[in-house]
Each structure stands twice: as C-alpha cells, then as structure tokens.
PDB file of N, CA and C in Angstrom:
ATOM      1  N   MET E 220     -16.164 -29.617  54.037  1.00 78.00           N
ATOM      2  CA  MET E 220     -16.844 -28.848  55.060  1.00 78.00           C
ATOM      3  C   MET E 220     -18.298 -28.597  54.670  1.00 78.00           C
ATOM      4  N   MET E 221     -18.530 -28.123  53.454  1.00 83.00           N
ATOM      5  CA  MET E 221     -19.877 -27.812  52.987  1.00 83.00           C
ATOM      6  C   MET E 221     -20.723 -29.081  52.885  1.00 83.00           C
ATOM      7  N   MET E 222     -20.109 -30.185  52.441  1.00 87.00           N
ATOM      8  CA  MET E 222     -20.845 -31.455  52.336  1.00 87.00           C
ATOM      9  C   MET E 222     -21.300 -31.925  53.714  1.00 87.00           C
ATOM     10  N   GLY E 223     -20.482 -31.710  54.730  1.00 89.00           N
ATOM     11  CA  GLY E 223     -20.853 -32.095  56.087  1.00 89.00           C
ATOM     12  C   GLY E 223     -22.063 -31.318  56.579  1.00 89.00           C
ATOM     13  N   ILE E 224     -22.130 -30.040  56.240  1.00 92.00           N
ATOM     14  CA  ILE E 224     -23.264 -29.196  56.635  1.00 92.00           C
ATOM     15  C   ILE E 224     -24.533 -29.656  55.916  1.00 92.00           C
ATOM     16  N   VAL E 225     -24.401 -29.918  54.620  1.00 91.00           N
ATOM     17  CA  VAL E 225     -25.547 -30.378  53.836  1.00 91.00           C
ATOM     18  C   VAL E 225     -26.034 -31.727  54.361  1.00 91.00           C
ATOM     19  N   LYS E 226     -25.120 -32.629  54.636  1.00 93.00           N
ATOM     20  CA  LYS E 226     -25.488 -33.943  55.148  1.00 93.00           C
ATOM     21  C   LYS E 226     -26.183 -33.815  56.507  1.00 93.00           C
ATOM     22  N   SER E 227     -25.671 -32.948  57.366  1.00 93.00           N
ATOM     23  CA  SER E 227     -26.290 -32.734  58.676  1.00 93.00           C
ATOM     24  C   SER E 227     -27.687 -32.138  58.530  1.00 93.00           C
ATOM     25  N   ALA E 228     -27.832 -31.203  57.596  1.00 93.00           N
ATOM     26  CA  ALA E 228     -29.139 -30.589  57.365  1.00 93.00           C
ATOM     27  C   ALA E 228     -30.140 -31.611  56.841  1.00 93.00           C
ATOM     28  N   LEU E 229     -29.719 -32.459  55.929  1.00 94.00           N
ATOM     29  CA  LEU E 229     -30.603 -33.495  55.402  1.00 94.00           C
ATOM     30  C   LEU E 229     -30.977 -34.512  56.484  1.00 94.00           C
ATOM     31  N   THR E 230     -30.025 -34.861  57.322  1.00 95.00           N
ATOM     32  CA  THR E 230     -30.297 -35.786  58.424  1.00 95.00           C
ATOM     33  C   THR E 230     -31.314 -35.180  59.389  1.00 95.00           C
ATOM     34  N   ALA E 231     -31.130 -33.908  59.696  1.00 95.00           N
ATOM     35  CA  ALA E 231     -32.061 -33.223  60.596  1.00 95.00           C
ATOM     36  C   ALA E 231     -33.452 -33.120  59.972  1.00 95.00           C
ATOM     37  N   ALA E 232     -33.522 -32.798  58.684  1.00 95.00           N
ATOM     38  CA  ALA E 232     -34.813 -32.697  57.998  1.00 95.00           C
ATOM     39  C   ALA E 232     -35.512 -34.048  57.958  1.00 95.00           C
ATOM     40  N   THR E 233     -34.763 -35.103  57.681  1.00 96.00           N
ATOM     41  CA  THR E 233     -35.335 -36.449  57.656  1.00 96.00           C
ATOM     42  C   THR E 233     -35.896 -36.820  59.022  1.00 96.00           C
ATOM     43  N   ALA E 234     -35.160 -36.522  60.072  1.00 96.00           N
ATOM     44  CA  ALA E 234     -35.627 -36.815  61.434  1.00 96.00           C
ATOM     45  C   ALA E 234     -36.892 -36.021  61.748  1.00 96.00           C
ATOM     46  N   ALA E 235     -36.932 -34.772  61.318  1.00 95.00           N
ATOM     47  CA  ALA E 235     -38.120 -33.942  61.559  1.00 95.00           C
ATOM     48  C   ALA E 235     -39.331 -34.488  60.819  1.00 95.00           C
ATOM     49  N   PHE E 236     -39.156 -34.906  59.576  1.00 94.00           N
ATOM     50  CA  PHE E 236     -40.267 -35.467  58.807  1.00 94.00           C
ATOM     51  C   PHE E 236     -40.777 -36.769  59.428  1.00 94.00           C
ATOM     52  N   LYS E 237     -39.864 -37.604  59.902  1.00 96.00           N
ATOM     53  CA  LYS E 237     -40.261 -38.857  60.543  1.00 96.00           C
ATOM     54  C   LYS E 237     -41.022 -38.579  61.842  1.00 96.00           C
ATOM     55  N   ALA E 238     -40.558 -37.594  62.602  1.00 95.00           N
ATOM     56  CA  ALA E 238     -41.247 -37.236  63.846  1.00 95.00           C
ATOM     57  C   ALA E 238     -42.639 -36.693  63.551  1.00 95.00           C
ATOM     58  N   TYR E 239     -42.756 -35.877  62.514  1.00 94.00           N
ATOM     59  CA  TYR E 239     -44.057 -35.338  62.126  1.00 94.00           C
ATOM     60  C   TYR E 239     -44.998 -36.459  61.697  1.00 94.00           C
ATOM     61  N   ALA E 240     -44.506 -37.391  60.909  1.00 93.00           N
ATOM     62  CA  ALA E 240     -45.330 -38.524  60.471  1.00 93.00           C
ATOM     63  C   ALA E 240     -45.788 -39.357  61.664  1.00 93.00           C
ATOM     64  N   ALA E 241     -44.916 -39.574  62.626  1.00 93.00           N
ATOM     65  CA  ALA E 241     -45.285 -40.323  63.830  1.00 93.00           C
ATOM     66  C   ALA E 241     -46.333 -39.568  64.637  1.00 93.00           C
ATOM     67  N   HIS E 242     -46.206 -38.254  64.702  1.00 93.00           N
ATOM     68  CA  HIS E 242     -47.184 -37.436  65.421  1.00 93.00           C
ATOM     69  C   HIS E 242     -48.561 -37.515  64.762  1.00 93.00           C
ATOM     70  N   ILE E 243     -48.601 -37.426  63.446  1.00 89.00           N
ATOM     71  CA  ILE E 243     -49.873 -37.516  62.722  1.00 89.00           C
ATOM     72  C   ILE E 243     -50.502 -38.891  62.927  1.00 89.00           C
ATOM     73  N   GLN E 244     -49.700 -39.943  62.867  1.00 86.00           N
ATOM     74  CA  GLN E 244     -50.213 -41.291  63.102  1.00 86.00           C
ATOM     75  C   GLN E 244     -50.789 -41.410  64.509  1.00 86.00           C
ATOM     76  N   TRP E 245     -50.106 -40.855  65.492  1.00 89.00           N
ATOM     77  CA  TRP E 245     -50.586 -40.881  66.880  1.00 89.00           C
ATOM     78  C   TRP E 245     -51.908 -40.137  66.999  1.00 89.00           C
ATOM     79  N   LYS E 246     -52.027 -38.977  66.333  1.00 88.00           N
ATOM     80  CA  LYS E 246     -53.276 -38.216  66.382  1.00 88.00           C
ATOM     81  C   LYS E 246     -54.417 -39.011  65.761  1.00 88.00           C
ATOM     82  N   ARG E 247     -54.153 -39.703  64.665  1.00 82.00           N
ATOM     83  CA  ARG E 247     -55.184 -40.522  64.025  1.00 82.00           C
ATOM     84  C   ARG E 247     -55.670 -41.612  64.972  1.00 82.00           C
ATOM     85  N   GLU E 248     -54.730 -42.293  65.586  1.00 81.00           N
ATOM     86  CA  GLU E 248     -55.080 -43.397  66.481  1.00 81.00           C
ATOM     87  C   GLU E 248     -55.829 -42.903  67.712  1.00 81.00           C
ATOM     88  N   THR E 249     -55.398 -41.800  68.283  1.00 91.00           N
ATOM     89  CA  THR E 249     -56.064 -41.312  69.491  1.00 91.00           C
ATOM     90  C   THR E 249     -57.419 -40.708  69.169  1.00 91.00           C
ATOM     91  N   TYR E 250     -57.602 -40.167  67.964  1.00 91.00           N
ATOM     92  CA  TYR E 250     -58.911 -39.634  67.572  1.00 91.00           C
ATOM     93  C   TYR E 250     -59.946 -40.752  67.544  1.00 91.00           C
ATOM     94  N   ILE E 251     -59.595 -41.864  66.944  1.00 91.00           N
ATOM     95  CA  ILE E 251     -60.497 -43.015  66.914  1.00 91.00           C
ATOM     96  C   ILE E 251     -60.769 -43.504  68.337  1.00 91.00           C
ATOM     97  N   ASP E 252     -59.728 -43.579  69.151  1.00 92.00           N
ATOM     98  CA  ASP E 252     -59.899 -44.005  70.547  1.00 92.00           C
ATOM     99  C   ASP E 252     -60.819 -43.057  71.302  1.00 92.00           C
ATOM    100  N   ASP E 253     -60.686 -41.764  71.081  1.00 94.00           N
ATOM    101  CA  ASP E 253     -61.547 -40.780  71.746  1.00 94.00           C
ATOM    102  C   ASP E 253     -63.008 -40.964  71.360  1.00 94.00           C
ATOM    103  N   ILE E 254     -63.253 -41.204  70.074  1.00 95.00           N
ATOM    104  CA  ILE E 254     -64.624 -41.443  69.627  1.00 95.00           C
ATOM    105  C   ILE E 254     -65.177 -42.707  70.291  1.00 95.00           C
ATOM    106  N   GLU E 255     -64.393 -43.770  70.295  1.00 94.00           N
ATOM    107  CA  GLU E 255     -64.850 -45.024  70.908  1.00 94.00           C
ATOM    108  C   GLU E 255     -65.088 -44.862  72.404  1.00 94.00           C
ATOM    109  N   ASP E 256     -64.230 -44.097  73.094  1.00 95.00           N
ATOM    110  CA  ASP E 256     -64.424 -43.852  74.528  1.00 95.00           C
ATOM    111  C   ASP E 256     -65.717 -43.088  74.785  1.00 95.00           C
ATOM    112  N   GLU E 257     -65.998 -42.101  73.939  1.00 95.00           N
ATOM    113  CA  GLU E 257     -67.237 -41.346  74.109  1.00 95.00           C
ATOM    114  C   GLU E 257     -68.454 -42.230  73.860  1.00 95.00           C
ATOM    115  N   ILE E 258     -68.380 -43.089  72.854  1.00 95.00           N
ATOM    116  CA  ILE E 258     -69.482 -44.025  72.590  1.00 95.00           C
ATOM    117  C   ILE E 258     -69.697 -44.932  73.795  1.00 95.00           C
ATOM    118  N   ASP E 259     -68.618 -45.474  74.340  1.00 95.00           N
ATOM    119  CA  ASP E 259     -68.721 -46.349  75.511  1.00 95.00           C
ATOM    120  C   ASP E 259     -69.342 -45.624  76.698  1.00 95.00           C
ATOM    121  N   SER E 260     -68.929 -44.390  76.908  1.00 94.00           N
ATOM    122  CA  SER E 260     -69.445 -43.610  78.027  1.00 94.00           C
ATOM    123  C   SER E 260     -70.937 -43.340  77.870  1.00 94.00           C
ATOM    124  N   ILE E 261     -71.345 -42.947  76.694  1.00 94.00           N
ATOM    125  CA  ILE E 261     -72.765 -42.679  76.450  1.00 94.00           C
ATOM    126  C   ILE E 261     -73.574 -43.960  76.597  1.00 94.00           C
ATOM    127  N   ALA E 262     -73.052 -45.055  76.059  1.00 92.00           N
ATOM    128  CA  ALA E 262     -73.765 -46.331  76.142  1.00 92.00           C
ATOM    129  C   ALA E 262     -73.920 -46.780  77.591  1.00 92.00           C
ATOM    130  N   ALA E 263     -72.943 -46.496  78.422  1.00 92.00           N
ATOM    131  CA  ALA E 263     -72.981 -46.935  79.810  1.00 92.00           C
ATOM    132  C   ALA E 263     -73.930 -46.101  80.658  1.00 92.00           C
ATOM    133  N   TYR E 264     -74.087 -44.819  80.334  1.00 90.00           N
ATOM    134  CA  TYR E 264     -74.824 -43.922  81.223  1.00 90.00           C
ATOM    135  C   TYR E 264     -76.074 -43.309  80.626  1.00 90.00           C
ATOM    136  N   SER E 265     -76.395 -43.607  79.389  1.00 87.00           N
ATOM    137  CA  SER E 265     -77.552 -42.976  78.765  1.00 87.00           C
ATOM    138  C   SER E 265     -78.318 -43.993  77.928  1.00 87.00           C
ATOM    139  N   SER E 266     -79.620 -44.041  78.172  1.00 85.00           N
ATOM    140  CA  SER E 266     -80.459 -44.925  77.354  1.00 85.00           C
ATOM    141  C   SER E 266     -81.572 -44.138  76.677  1.00 85.00           C
ATOM    142  N   ASP E 267     -81.515 -42.810  76.785  1.00 92.00           N
ATOM    143  CA  ASP E 267     -82.559 -41.991  76.176  1.00 92.00           C
ATOM    144  C   ASP E 267     -82.301 -41.790  74.682  1.00 92.00           C
ATOM    145  N   ALA E 268     -83.266 -41.175  74.025  1.00 93.00           N
ATOM    146  CA  ALA E 268     -83.175 -40.978  72.578  1.00 93.00           C
ATOM    147  C   ALA E 268     -81.998 -40.081  72.207  1.00 93.00           C
ATOM    148  N   ALA E 269     -81.706 -39.071  73.016  1.00 92.00           N
ATOM    149  CA  ALA E 269     -80.586 -38.174  72.714  1.00 92.00           C
ATOM    150  C   ALA E 269     -79.261 -38.933  72.750  1.00 92.00           C
ATOM    151  N   GLY E 270     -79.104 -39.828  73.724  1.00 93.00           N
ATOM    152  CA  GLY E 270     -77.886 -40.633  73.811  1.00 93.00           C
ATOM    153  C   GLY E 270     -77.740 -41.555  72.622  1.00 93.00           C
ATOM    154  N   LYS E 271     -78.844 -42.169  72.236  1.00 93.00           N
ATOM    155  CA  LYS E 271     -78.801 -43.067  71.076  1.00 93.00           C
ATOM    156  C   LYS E 271     -78.471 -42.312  69.792  1.00 93.00           C
ATOM    157  N   LEU E 272     -79.047 -41.109  69.658  1.00 95.00           N
ATOM    158  CA  LEU E 272     -78.748 -40.293  68.482  1.00 95.00           C
ATOM    159  C   LEU E 272     -77.279 -39.885  68.467  1.00 95.00           C
ATOM    160  N   ARG E 273     -76.737 -39.510  69.620  1.00 95.00           N
ATOM    161  CA  ARG E 273     -75.322 -39.132  69.714  1.00 95.00           C
ATOM    162  C   ARG E 273     -74.423 -40.299  69.336  1.00 95.00           C
ATOM    163  N   ILE E 274     -74.761 -41.496  69.815  1.00 95.00           N
ATOM    164  CA  ILE E 274     -73.985 -42.685  69.462  1.00 95.00           C
ATOM    165  C   ILE E 274     -74.028 -42.921  67.949  1.00 95.00           C
ATOM    166  N   LYS E 275     -75.222 -42.781  67.369  1.00 96.00           N
ATOM    167  CA  LYS E 275     -75.359 -42.980  65.927  1.00 96.00           C
ATOM    168  C   LYS E 275     -74.492 -41.982  65.160  1.00 96.00           C
ATOM    169  N   ARG E 276     -74.494 -40.737  65.597  1.00 96.00           N
ATOM    170  CA  ARG E 276     -73.682 -39.719  64.929  1.00 96.00           C
ATOM    171  C   ARG E 276     -72.191 -39.994  65.096  1.00 96.00           C
ATOM    172  N   LEU E 277     -71.787 -40.405  66.286  1.00 96.00           N
ATOM    173  CA  LEU E 277     -70.371 -40.728  66.511  1.00 96.00           C
ATOM    174  C   LEU E 277     -69.928 -41.917  65.672  1.00 96.00           C
ATOM    175  N   LEU E 278     -70.781 -42.920  65.550  1.00 96.00           N
ATOM    176  CA  LEU E 278     -70.444 -44.074  64.708  1.00 96.00           C
ATOM    177  C   LEU E 278     -70.300 -43.654  63.247  1.00 96.00           C
ATOM    178  N   GLY E 279     -71.170 -42.748  62.797  1.00 96.00           N
ATOM    179  CA  GLY E 279     -71.056 -42.232  61.433  1.00 96.00           C
ATOM    180  C   GLY E 279     -69.765 -41.450  61.240  1.00 96.00           C
ATOM    181  N   ARG E 280     -69.412 -40.628  62.231  1.00 94.00           N
ATOM    182  CA  ARG E 280     -68.167 -39.852  62.162  1.00 94.00           C
ATOM    183  C   ARG E 280     -66.963 -40.779  62.118  1.00 94.00           C
ATOM    184  N   LYS E 281     -66.996 -41.809  62.959  1.00 93.00           N
ATOM    185  CA  LYS E 281     -65.886 -42.772  62.985  1.00 93.00           C
ATOM    186  C   LYS E 281     -65.754 -43.472  61.634  1.00 93.00           C
ATOM    187  N   GLN E 282     -66.884 -43.879  61.061  1.00 94.00           N
ATOM    188  CA  GLN E 282     -66.860 -44.569  59.775  1.00 94.00           C
ATOM    189  C   GLN E 282     -66.314 -43.661  58.670  1.00 94.00           C
ATOM    190  N   ARG E 283     -66.770 -42.402  58.641  1.00 92.00           N
ATOM    191  CA  ARG E 283     -66.258 -41.466  57.630  1.00 92.00           C
ATOM    192  C   ARG E 283     -64.760 -41.249  57.797  1.00 92.00           C
ATOM    193  N   TYR E 284     -64.320 -41.133  59.026  1.00 89.00           N
ATOM    194  CA  TYR E 284     -62.896 -40.928  59.286  1.00 89.00           C
ATOM    195  C   TYR E 284     -62.085 -42.132  58.823  1.00 89.00           C
ATOM    196  N   LEU E 285     -62.563 -43.333  59.115  1.00 88.00           N
ATOM    197  CA  LEU E 285     -61.859 -44.541  58.678  1.00 88.00           C
ATOM    198  C   LEU E 285     -61.839 -44.648  57.152  1.00 88.00           C
ATOM    199  N   GLU E 286     -62.932 -44.248  56.506  1.00 89.00           N
ATOM    200  CA  GLU E 286     -62.964 -44.265  55.040  1.00 89.00           C
ATOM    201  C   GLU E 286     -61.965 -43.268  54.460  1.00 89.00           C
ATOM    202  N   GLN E 287     -61.868 -42.084  55.083  1.00 86.00           N
ATOM    203  CA  GLN E 287     -60.892 -41.094  54.625  1.00 86.00           C
ATOM    204  C   GLN E 287     -59.478 -41.621  54.780  1.00 86.00           C
ATOM    205  N   LEU E 288     -59.210 -42.278  55.892  1.00 78.00           N
ATOM    206  CA  LEU E 288     -57.874 -42.833  56.111  1.00 78.00           C
ATOM    207  C   LEU E 288     -57.556 -43.916  55.095  1.00 78.00           C
ATOM    208  N   SER E 289     -58.535 -44.724  54.735  1.00 80.00           N
ATOM    209  CA  SER E 289     -58.267 -45.807  53.789  1.00 80.00           C
ATOM    210  C   SER E 289     -57.973 -45.270  52.396  1.00 80.00           C
ATOM    211  N   THR E 290     -58.498 -44.085  52.058  1.00 78.00           N
ATOM    212  CA  THR E 290     -58.165 -43.504  50.752  1.00 78.00           C
ATOM    213  C   THR E 290     -56.776 -42.893  50.773  1.00 78.00           C
ATOM    214  N   ILE E 291     -56.331 -42.455  51.961  1.00 69.00           N
ATOM    215  CA  ILE E 291     -54.986 -41.888  52.089  1.00 69.00           C
ATOM    216  C   ILE E 291     -53.948 -42.992  52.103  1.00 69.00           C
ATOM    217  N   ARG E 292     -54.213 -44.049  52.865  1.00 63.00           N
ATOM    218  CA  ARG E 292     -53.254 -45.147  52.989  1.00 63.00           C
ATOM    219  C   ARG E 292     -54.019 -46.476  52.954  1.00 63.00           C
ATOM    220  N   PRO E 293     -54.035 -47.151  51.814  1.00 60.00           N
ATOM    221  CA  PRO E 293     -54.655 -48.474  51.753  1.00 60.00           C
ATOM    222  C   PRO E 293     -54.001 -49.441  52.737  1.00 60.00           C
ATOM    223  N   ASP E 294     -54.738 -50.486  53.132  1.00 56.00           N
ATOM    224  CA  ASP E 294     -54.266 -51.424  54.142  1.00 56.00           C
ATOM    225  C   ASP E 294     -52.931 -52.074  53.810  1.00 56.00           C
ATOM    226  N   GLY E 295     -52.640 -52.289  52.552  1.00 55.00           N
ATOM    227  CA  GLY E 295     -51.440 -53.005  52.175  1.00 55.00           C
ATOM    228  C   GLY E 295     -50.166 -52.186  52.221  1.00 55.00           C
ATOM    229  N   ASP E 296     -50.273 -50.865  52.409  1.00 52.00           N
ATOM    230  CA  ASP E 296     -49.071 -50.030  52.412  1.00 52.00           C
ATOM    231  C   ASP E 296     -48.234 -50.283  53.664  1.00 52.00           C
ATOM    232  N   SER E 297     -46.934 -50.166  53.497  1.00 52.00           N
ATOM    233  CA  SER E 297     -46.039 -50.267  54.656  1.00 52.00           C
ATOM    234  C   SER E 297     -45.983 -48.905  55.328  1.00 52.00           C
ATOM    235  N   SER E 298     -45.553 -48.893  56.571  1.00 53.00           N
ATOM    236  CA  SER E 298     -45.525 -47.644  57.325  1.00 53.00           C
ATOM    237  C   SER E 298     -44.251 -46.833  57.082  1.00 53.00           C
ATOM    238  N   ASP E 299     -43.340 -47.354  56.291  1.00 46.00           N
ATOM    239  CA  ASP E 299     -42.119 -46.570  56.073  1.00 46.00           C
ATOM    240  C   ASP E 299     -41.924 -46.120  54.666  1.00 46.00           C
TER     241      ASP E 299
END
C-alpha cells in the first residue's frame, strides 16, 4: 500500500517536472520570436534613427539571450 503511494507521488512529481521544463522551453522560444517580431515590425514601419537604435538594441538583447542559453545548454545536449 505504502509503495503504491510513493510510486504515485514520484510519477506525479516526474510529470510536473517535465511539464515545467516544457513550459520553460516554450517561454525561451517565444521570447526569441517576440524579439524577432518586434524587429520586423520596426524595420517595416520605421526608418528614423530611433527605430534603427531600437533594432540595434533588440539585436544585442537577442544575442545576449542566445549566449546565455548556450551556456545553460550546449547545442549537443539532448532534450531529455
């Protein structure tokens, strides 16, 4: 009886951790997409110096974010 409860608890915890990891991965991917969408929007509708500066800053932010991700998970790592 007790082993069944422990096994169920471990199964539930494992599922929760996997769901959390999937959520974090989704947030990472959508953050990059949001930055790229903003860059595209500015590029399409703004040619002034402020727009160019904003694009430059967004590109720098995107690059820093990608560098941070590469230190957390190198390209060769598997997702599981």
